Short mmCIF file of C-alpha atoms and ligand atoms in Angstrom, two decimals:
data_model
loop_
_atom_site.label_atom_id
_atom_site.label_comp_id
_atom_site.label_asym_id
_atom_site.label_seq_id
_atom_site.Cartn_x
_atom_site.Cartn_y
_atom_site.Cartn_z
CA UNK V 230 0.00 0.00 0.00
CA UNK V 231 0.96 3.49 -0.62
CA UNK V 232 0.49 6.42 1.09
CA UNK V 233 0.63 10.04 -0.73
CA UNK V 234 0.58 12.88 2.08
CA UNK V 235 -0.91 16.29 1.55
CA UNK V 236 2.30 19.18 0.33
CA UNK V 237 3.23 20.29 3.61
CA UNK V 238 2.56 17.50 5.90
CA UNK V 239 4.59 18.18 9.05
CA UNK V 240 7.10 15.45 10.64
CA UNK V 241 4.32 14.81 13.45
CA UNK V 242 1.94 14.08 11.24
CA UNK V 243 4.68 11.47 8.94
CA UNK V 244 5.54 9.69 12.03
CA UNK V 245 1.78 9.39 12.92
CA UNK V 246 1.12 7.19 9.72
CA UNK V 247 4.54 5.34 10.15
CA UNK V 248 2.91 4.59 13.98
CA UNK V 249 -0.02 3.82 11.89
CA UNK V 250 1.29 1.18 9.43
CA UNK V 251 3.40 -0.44 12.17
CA UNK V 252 0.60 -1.07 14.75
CA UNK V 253 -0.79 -3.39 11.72
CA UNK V 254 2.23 -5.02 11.63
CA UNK V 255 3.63 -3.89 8.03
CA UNK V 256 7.09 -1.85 7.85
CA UNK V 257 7.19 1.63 6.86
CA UNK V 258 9.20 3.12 3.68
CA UNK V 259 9.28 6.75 3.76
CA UNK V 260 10.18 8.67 0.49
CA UNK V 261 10.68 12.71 1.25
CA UNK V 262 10.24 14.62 -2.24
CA UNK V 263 10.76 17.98 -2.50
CA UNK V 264 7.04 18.15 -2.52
CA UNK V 265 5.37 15.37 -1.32
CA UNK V 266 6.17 12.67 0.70
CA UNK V 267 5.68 8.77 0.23
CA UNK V 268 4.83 6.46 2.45
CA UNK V 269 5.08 2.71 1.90
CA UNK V 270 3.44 0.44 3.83
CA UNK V 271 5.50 -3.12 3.04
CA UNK V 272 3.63 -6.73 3.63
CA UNK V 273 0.76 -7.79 3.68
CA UNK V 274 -2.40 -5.41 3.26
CA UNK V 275 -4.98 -7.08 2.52
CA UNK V 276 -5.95 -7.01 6.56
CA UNK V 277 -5.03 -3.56 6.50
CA UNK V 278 -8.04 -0.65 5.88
CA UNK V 279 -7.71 1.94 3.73
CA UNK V 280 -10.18 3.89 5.28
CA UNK V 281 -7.95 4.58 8.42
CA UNK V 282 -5.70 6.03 6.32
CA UNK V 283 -7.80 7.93 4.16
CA UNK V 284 -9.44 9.41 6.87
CA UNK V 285 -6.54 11.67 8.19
CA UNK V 286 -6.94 14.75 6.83
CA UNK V 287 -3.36 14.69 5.57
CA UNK V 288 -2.96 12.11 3.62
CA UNK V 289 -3.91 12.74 0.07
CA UNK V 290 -4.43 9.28 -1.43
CA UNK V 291 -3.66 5.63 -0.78
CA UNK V 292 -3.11 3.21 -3.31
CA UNK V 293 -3.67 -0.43 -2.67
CA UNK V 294 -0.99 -2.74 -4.60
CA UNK V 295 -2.00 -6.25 -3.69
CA UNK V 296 -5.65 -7.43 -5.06
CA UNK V 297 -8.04 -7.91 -2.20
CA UNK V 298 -8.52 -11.42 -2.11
CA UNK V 299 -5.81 -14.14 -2.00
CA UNK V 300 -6.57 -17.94 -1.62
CA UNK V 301 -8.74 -17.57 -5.01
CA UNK V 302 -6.77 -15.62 -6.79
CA UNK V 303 -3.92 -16.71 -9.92
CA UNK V 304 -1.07 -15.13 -7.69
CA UNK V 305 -2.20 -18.19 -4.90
CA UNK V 306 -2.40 -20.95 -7.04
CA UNK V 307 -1.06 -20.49 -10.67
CA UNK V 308 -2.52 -24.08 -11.69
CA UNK V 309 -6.79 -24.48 -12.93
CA UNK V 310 -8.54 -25.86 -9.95
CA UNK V 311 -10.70 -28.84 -11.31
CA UNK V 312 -13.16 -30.03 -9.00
CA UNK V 313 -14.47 -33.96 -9.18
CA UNK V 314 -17.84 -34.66 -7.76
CA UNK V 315 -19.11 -38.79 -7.93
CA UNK V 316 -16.49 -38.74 -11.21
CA UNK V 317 -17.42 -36.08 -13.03
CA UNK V 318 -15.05 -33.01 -13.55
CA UNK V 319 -15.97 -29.27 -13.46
CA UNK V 320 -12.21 -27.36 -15.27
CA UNK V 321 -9.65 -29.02 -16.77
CA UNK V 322 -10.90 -29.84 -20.36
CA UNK V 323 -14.68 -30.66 -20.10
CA UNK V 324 -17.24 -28.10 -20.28
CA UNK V 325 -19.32 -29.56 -17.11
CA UNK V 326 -23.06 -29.49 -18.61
CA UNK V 327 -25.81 -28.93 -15.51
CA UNK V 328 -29.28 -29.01 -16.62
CA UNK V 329 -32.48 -29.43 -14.92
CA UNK V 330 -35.57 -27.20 -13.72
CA UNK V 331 -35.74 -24.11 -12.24
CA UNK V 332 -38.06 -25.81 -9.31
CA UNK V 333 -38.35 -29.20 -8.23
CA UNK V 334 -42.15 -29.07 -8.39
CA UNK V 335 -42.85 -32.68 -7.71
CA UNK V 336 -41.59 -36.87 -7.97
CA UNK V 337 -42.55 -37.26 -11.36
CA UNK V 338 -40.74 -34.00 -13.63
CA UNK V 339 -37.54 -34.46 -11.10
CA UNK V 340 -37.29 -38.03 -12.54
CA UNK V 341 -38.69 -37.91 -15.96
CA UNK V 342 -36.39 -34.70 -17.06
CA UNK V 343 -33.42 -35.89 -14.77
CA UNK V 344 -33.65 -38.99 -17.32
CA UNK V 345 -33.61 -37.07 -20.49
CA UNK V 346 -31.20 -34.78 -19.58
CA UNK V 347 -28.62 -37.32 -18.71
CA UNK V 348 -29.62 -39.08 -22.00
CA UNK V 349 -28.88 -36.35 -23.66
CA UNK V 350 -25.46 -35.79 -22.02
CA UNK V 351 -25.91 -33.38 -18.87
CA UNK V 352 -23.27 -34.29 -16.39
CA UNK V 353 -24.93 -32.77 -13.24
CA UNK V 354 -28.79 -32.29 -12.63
CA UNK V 355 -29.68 -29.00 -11.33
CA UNK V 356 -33.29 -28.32 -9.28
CA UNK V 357 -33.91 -25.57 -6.91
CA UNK V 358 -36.25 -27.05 -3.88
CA UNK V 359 -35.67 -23.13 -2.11
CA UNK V 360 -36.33 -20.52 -4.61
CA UNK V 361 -35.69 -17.06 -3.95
CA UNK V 362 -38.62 -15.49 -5.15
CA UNK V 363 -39.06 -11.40 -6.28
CA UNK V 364 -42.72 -11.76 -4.69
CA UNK V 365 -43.87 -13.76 -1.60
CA UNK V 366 -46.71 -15.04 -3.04
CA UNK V 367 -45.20 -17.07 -5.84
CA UNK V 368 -44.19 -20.76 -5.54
CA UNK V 369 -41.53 -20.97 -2.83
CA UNK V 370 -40.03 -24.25 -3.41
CA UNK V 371 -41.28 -27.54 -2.24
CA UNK V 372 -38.24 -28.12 0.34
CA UNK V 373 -37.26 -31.00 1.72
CA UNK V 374 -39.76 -32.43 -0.28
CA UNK V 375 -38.01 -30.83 -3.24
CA UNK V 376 -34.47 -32.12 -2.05
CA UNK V 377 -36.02 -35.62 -1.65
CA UNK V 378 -36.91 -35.66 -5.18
CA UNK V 379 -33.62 -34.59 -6.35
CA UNK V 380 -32.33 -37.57 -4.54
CA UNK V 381 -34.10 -40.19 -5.94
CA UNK V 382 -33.15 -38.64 -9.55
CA UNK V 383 -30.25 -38.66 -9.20
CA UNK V 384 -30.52 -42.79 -7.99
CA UNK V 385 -32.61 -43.18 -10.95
CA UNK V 386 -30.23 -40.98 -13.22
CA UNK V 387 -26.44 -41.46 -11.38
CA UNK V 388 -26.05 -37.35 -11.95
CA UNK V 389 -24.67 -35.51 -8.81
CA UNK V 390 -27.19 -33.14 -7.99
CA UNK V 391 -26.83 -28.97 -7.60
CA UNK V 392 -29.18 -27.25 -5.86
CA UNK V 393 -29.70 -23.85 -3.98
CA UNK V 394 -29.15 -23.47 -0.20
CA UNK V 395 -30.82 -20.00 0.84
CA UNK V 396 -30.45 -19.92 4.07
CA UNK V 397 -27.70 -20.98 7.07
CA UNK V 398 -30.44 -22.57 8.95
CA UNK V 399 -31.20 -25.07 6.04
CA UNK V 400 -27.39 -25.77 5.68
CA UNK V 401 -27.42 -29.36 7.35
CA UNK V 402 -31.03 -30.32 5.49
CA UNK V 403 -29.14 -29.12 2.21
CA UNK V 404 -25.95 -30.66 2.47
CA UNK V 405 -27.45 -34.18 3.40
CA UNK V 406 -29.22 -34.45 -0.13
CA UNK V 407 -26.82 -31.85 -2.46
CA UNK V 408 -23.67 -33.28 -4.05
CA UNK V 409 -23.34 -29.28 -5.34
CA UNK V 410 -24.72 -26.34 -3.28
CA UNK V 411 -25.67 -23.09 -5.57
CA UNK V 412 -25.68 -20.16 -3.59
CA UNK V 413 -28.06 -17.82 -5.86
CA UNK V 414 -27.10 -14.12 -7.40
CA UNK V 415 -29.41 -12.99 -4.83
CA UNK V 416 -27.23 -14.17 -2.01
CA UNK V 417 -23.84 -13.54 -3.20
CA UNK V 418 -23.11 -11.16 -0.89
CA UNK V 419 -24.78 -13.33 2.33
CA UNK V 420 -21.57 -12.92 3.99
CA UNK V 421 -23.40 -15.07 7.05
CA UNK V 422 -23.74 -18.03 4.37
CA UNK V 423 -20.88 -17.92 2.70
CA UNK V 424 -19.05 -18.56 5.77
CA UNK V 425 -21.14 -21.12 6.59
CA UNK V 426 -20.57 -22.85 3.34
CA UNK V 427 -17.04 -22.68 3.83
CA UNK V 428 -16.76 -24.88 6.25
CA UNK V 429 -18.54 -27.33 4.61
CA UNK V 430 -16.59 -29.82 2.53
CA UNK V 431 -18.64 -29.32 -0.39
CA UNK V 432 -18.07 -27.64 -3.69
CA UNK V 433 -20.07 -24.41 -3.78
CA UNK V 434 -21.30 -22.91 -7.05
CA UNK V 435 -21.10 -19.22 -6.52
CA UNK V 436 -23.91 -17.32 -8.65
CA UNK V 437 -22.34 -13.64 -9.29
CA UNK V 438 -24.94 -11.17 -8.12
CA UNK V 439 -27.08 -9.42 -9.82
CA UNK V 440 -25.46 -5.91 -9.55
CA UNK V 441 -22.24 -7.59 -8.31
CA UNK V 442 -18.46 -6.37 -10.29
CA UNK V 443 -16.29 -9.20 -10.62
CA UNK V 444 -14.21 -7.80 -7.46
CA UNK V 445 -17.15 -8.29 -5.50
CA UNK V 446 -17.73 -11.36 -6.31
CA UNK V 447 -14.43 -12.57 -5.89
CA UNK V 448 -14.11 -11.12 -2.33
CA UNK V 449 -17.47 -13.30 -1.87
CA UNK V 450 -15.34 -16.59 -2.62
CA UNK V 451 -12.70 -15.61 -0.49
CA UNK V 452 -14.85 -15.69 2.01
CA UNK V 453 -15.76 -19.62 1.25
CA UNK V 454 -12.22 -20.13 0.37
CA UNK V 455 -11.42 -18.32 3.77
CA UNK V 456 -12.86 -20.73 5.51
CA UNK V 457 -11.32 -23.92 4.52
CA UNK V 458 -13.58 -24.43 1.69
CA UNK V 459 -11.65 -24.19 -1.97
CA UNK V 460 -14.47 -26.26 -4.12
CA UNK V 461 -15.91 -23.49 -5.34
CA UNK V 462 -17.43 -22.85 -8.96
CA UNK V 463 -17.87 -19.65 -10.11
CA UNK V 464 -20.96 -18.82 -11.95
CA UNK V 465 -21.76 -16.03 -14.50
CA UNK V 466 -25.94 -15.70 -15.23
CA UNK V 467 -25.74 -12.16 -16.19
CA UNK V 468 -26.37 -9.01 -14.53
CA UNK V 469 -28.55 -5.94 -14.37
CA UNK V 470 -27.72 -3.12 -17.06
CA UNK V 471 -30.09 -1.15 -18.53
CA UNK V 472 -31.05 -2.78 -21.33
CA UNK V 473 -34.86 -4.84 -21.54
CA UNK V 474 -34.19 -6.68 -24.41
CA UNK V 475 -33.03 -9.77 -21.68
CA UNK V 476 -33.45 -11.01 -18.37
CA UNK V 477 -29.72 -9.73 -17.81
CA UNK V 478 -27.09 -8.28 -19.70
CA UNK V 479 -24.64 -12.10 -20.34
CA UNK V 480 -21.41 -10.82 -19.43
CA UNK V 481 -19.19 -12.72 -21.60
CA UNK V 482 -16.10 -11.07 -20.64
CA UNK V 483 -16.31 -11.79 -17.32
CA UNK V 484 -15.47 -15.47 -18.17
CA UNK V 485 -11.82 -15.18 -19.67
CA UNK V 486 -11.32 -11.78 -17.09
CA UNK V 487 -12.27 -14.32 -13.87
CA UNK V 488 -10.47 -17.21 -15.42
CA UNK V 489 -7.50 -14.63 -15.29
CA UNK V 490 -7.74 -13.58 -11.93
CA UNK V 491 -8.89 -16.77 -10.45
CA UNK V 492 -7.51 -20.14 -10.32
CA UNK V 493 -11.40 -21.39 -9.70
CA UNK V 494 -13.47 -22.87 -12.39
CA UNK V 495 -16.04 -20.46 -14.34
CA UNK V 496 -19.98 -22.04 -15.54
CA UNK V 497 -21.98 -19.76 -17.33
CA UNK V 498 -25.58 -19.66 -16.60
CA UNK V 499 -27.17 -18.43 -19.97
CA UNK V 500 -31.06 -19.30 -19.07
CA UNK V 501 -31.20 -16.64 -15.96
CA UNK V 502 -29.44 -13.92 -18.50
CA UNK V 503 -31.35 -14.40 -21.41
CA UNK V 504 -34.54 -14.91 -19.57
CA UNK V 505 -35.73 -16.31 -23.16
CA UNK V 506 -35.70 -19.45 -24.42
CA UNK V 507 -34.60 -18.93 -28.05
CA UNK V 508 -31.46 -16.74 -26.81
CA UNK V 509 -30.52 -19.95 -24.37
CA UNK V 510 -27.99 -21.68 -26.90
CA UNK V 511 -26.36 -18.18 -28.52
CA UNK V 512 -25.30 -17.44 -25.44
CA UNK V 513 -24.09 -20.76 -24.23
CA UNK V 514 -22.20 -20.82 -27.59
CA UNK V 515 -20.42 -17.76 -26.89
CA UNK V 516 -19.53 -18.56 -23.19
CA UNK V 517 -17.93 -22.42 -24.87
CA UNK V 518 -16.26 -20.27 -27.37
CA UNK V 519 -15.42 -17.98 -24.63
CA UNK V 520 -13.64 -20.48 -22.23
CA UNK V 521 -16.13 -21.53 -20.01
CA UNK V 522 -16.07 -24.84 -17.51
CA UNK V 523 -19.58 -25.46 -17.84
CA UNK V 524 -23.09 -24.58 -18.57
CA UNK V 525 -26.06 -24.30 -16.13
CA UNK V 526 -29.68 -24.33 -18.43
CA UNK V 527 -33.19 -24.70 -17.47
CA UNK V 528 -34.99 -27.25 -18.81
CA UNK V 529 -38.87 -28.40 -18.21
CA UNK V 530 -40.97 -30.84 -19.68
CA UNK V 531 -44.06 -28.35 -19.73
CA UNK V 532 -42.23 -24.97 -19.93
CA UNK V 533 -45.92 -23.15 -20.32
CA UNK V 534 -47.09 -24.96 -17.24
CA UNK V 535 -43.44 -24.14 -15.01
CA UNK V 536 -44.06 -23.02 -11.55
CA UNK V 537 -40.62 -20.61 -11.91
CA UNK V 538 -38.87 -19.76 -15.05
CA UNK V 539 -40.92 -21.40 -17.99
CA UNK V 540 -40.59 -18.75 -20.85
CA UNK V 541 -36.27 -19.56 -20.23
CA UNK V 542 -36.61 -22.84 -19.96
CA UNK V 543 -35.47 -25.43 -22.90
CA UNK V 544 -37.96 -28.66 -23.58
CA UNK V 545 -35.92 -31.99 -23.70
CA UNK V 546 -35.89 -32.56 -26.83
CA UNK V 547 -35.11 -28.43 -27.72
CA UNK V 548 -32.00 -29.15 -24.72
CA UNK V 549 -30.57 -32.59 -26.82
CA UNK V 550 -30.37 -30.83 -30.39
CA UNK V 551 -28.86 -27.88 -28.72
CA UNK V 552 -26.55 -30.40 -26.81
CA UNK V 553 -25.21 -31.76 -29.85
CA UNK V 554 -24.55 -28.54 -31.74
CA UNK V 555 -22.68 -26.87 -28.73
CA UNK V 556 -20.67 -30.38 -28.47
CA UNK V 557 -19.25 -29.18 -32.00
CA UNK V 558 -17.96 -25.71 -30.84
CA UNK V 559 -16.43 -27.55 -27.36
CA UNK V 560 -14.15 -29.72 -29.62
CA UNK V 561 -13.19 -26.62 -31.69
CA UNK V 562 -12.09 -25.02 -28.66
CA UNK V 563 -10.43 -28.63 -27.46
CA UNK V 564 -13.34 -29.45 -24.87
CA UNK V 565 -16.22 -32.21 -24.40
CA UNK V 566 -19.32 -31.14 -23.16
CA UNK V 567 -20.73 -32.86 -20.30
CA UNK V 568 -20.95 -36.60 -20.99
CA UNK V 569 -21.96 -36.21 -24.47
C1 PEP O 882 -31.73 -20.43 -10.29
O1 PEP O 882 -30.67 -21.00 -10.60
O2 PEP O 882 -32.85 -20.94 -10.44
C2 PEP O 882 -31.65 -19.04 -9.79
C3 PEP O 882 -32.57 -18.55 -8.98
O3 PEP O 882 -30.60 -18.37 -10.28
P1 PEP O 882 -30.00 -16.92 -9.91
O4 PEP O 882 -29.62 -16.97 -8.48
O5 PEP O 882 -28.83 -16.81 -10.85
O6 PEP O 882 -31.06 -15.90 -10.22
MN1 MN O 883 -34.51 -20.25 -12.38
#
């Protein structure tokens, strides 16, 4: 970190911030100009504030040097993370394919689509049975009856199952049926669950929130990874911009900008950006093309009839052609999608 002082600053005032930068246990470089002077505060910042330097009314600026977070970042770990869950890979050269419904809305969808999905090649069933709603009087989420379901598809299908965990006091009810726990865009900034999840010894898929920059939502793995927890999958499902055309604006860059930054793997989640069904596979297209570890899409038998998210979500058959077309553009970029 380092610290510009106001022209002027008196020798009380340099030895203050010196005082300062010691108490937190970092050395002190001072650099006198003939104008200014320097201060640099050497190790590490990160558990440093900038703020209580900021706020002394003569210092002019600080400049932070080190990126925020550390356990998730490139600097940490230069190699991909891959993460295996009941044999099947998220990173390293697969495009993980999760695919499922919005809801878990009873026995007979859970099994029926978890069937045609793996047939056509998902890896990883996906099924929310806690579903952060915009209104409080639409379809909640079946709960544990929802989680049950999941589990007996994925007996009847052999897919690990992801699904969302939206509060810390459902933690040990979700973690007994998930093989995956989402945390939603909604909750990406939980702080309260994400420390909870992270000290579970589970991976985490990470939604990035909907107003969240990709700082943000870094500094909300760190806070899984700071817990002892580094299964964590990133997830990019668009965010809020000002255009109506979508759900969300798909944020394509984020995918090779994170996969810079971060060691952790990167899905995208094209169904909550597009919002649409017919934009679904452009976008998933772009985010293969783009680098992505996997894919996260919506699909429903009776998309008209959905309790959540019908209008995005792909019927079976709709999800197997698109399967096979996007399995082309993985193997141009060197990748298999999901078990196809
Ligand atoms: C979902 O996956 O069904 C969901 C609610 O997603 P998001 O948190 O990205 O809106
Ligand atoms: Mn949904």
């Amino acid at each position: 970190m380092i610290i510009v002082l106001k022209a002027g600053a008196t020798d009380r005032e340099i030895r203050t911030v010196e005082e300062k930068i010691k108490s937190h246990g970092l050395s002190a470089h001072i650099s006198r100009g003939t104008e200014r002077t320097i201060i640099g505060a050497i190790g590490d910042e990160r558990h440093v504030d900038a703020e209580a330097f900021e706020g002394l009314e003569y210092v002019e600026k600080v400049l932070r040097i080190l990126k925020p977070y550390k356990l998730v970042s490139r600097d940490f770990r230069k190699e991909d993370t891959v993460i295996t869950v009941r044999g099947k890979k998220i990173g390293g050269g697969t495009v993980a394919l999760f695919a499922g419904p919005c809801s878990v809305e009873n026995r007979g969808m859970m099994v029926g689509i978890g069937g045609l999905v793996a047939a056509a090649g998902a890896s990883f069933l996906r099924g929310g049975a806690f579903k952060p709603r915009t209104s409080p009087y639409a379809f909640q989420g079946l709960g544990e009856e929802g989680l049950r379901y999941l589990a007996e598809a994925r007996e009847a299908t052999g897919l690990p199952v992801a699904t969302e965990l939206m509060d810390p006091r459902d933690i040990d009810l979700v973690a007994k049926y998930a093989d995956v726990i989402q945390i939603g865009a909604r909750n990406m900034q939980n702080f309260r669950l994400l420390t909870e999840v992270g000290k579970l010894g589970k991976p985490v898929i990470l939604k990035r929130g909907l107003s969240a920059t990709i700082v943000e939502w870094l500094m909300s793995a760190e806070y899984i990874a700071s817990e002892g927890n580094q299964q964590i999958i990133l997830c990019e499902r668009g965010i809020r911009t000002y255009e109506q055309a979508t759900r969300n604006t798909f944020d394509v860059s984020a995918i090779p900008v994170v996969k810079g930054l971060s060691h952790l793997p990167v899905i995208a989640d094209p169904s909550h950006a597009a919002g649409k069904v017919g934009l679904v596979e452009p976008l998933a297209a772009a985010a293969i093309a783009a680098g992505t570890d996997g894919i996260m899409v919506e699909v429903h038998n009776q998309p008209e009839a959905a309790l959540s998210d019908g209008p995005q979500s792909l019927r079976p058959e709709a999800f197997q052609a698109m399967v096979s077309r996007l399995t082309r553009i993985a193997a141009a970029v060197g990748k298999t999608l999901g078990d196809a």
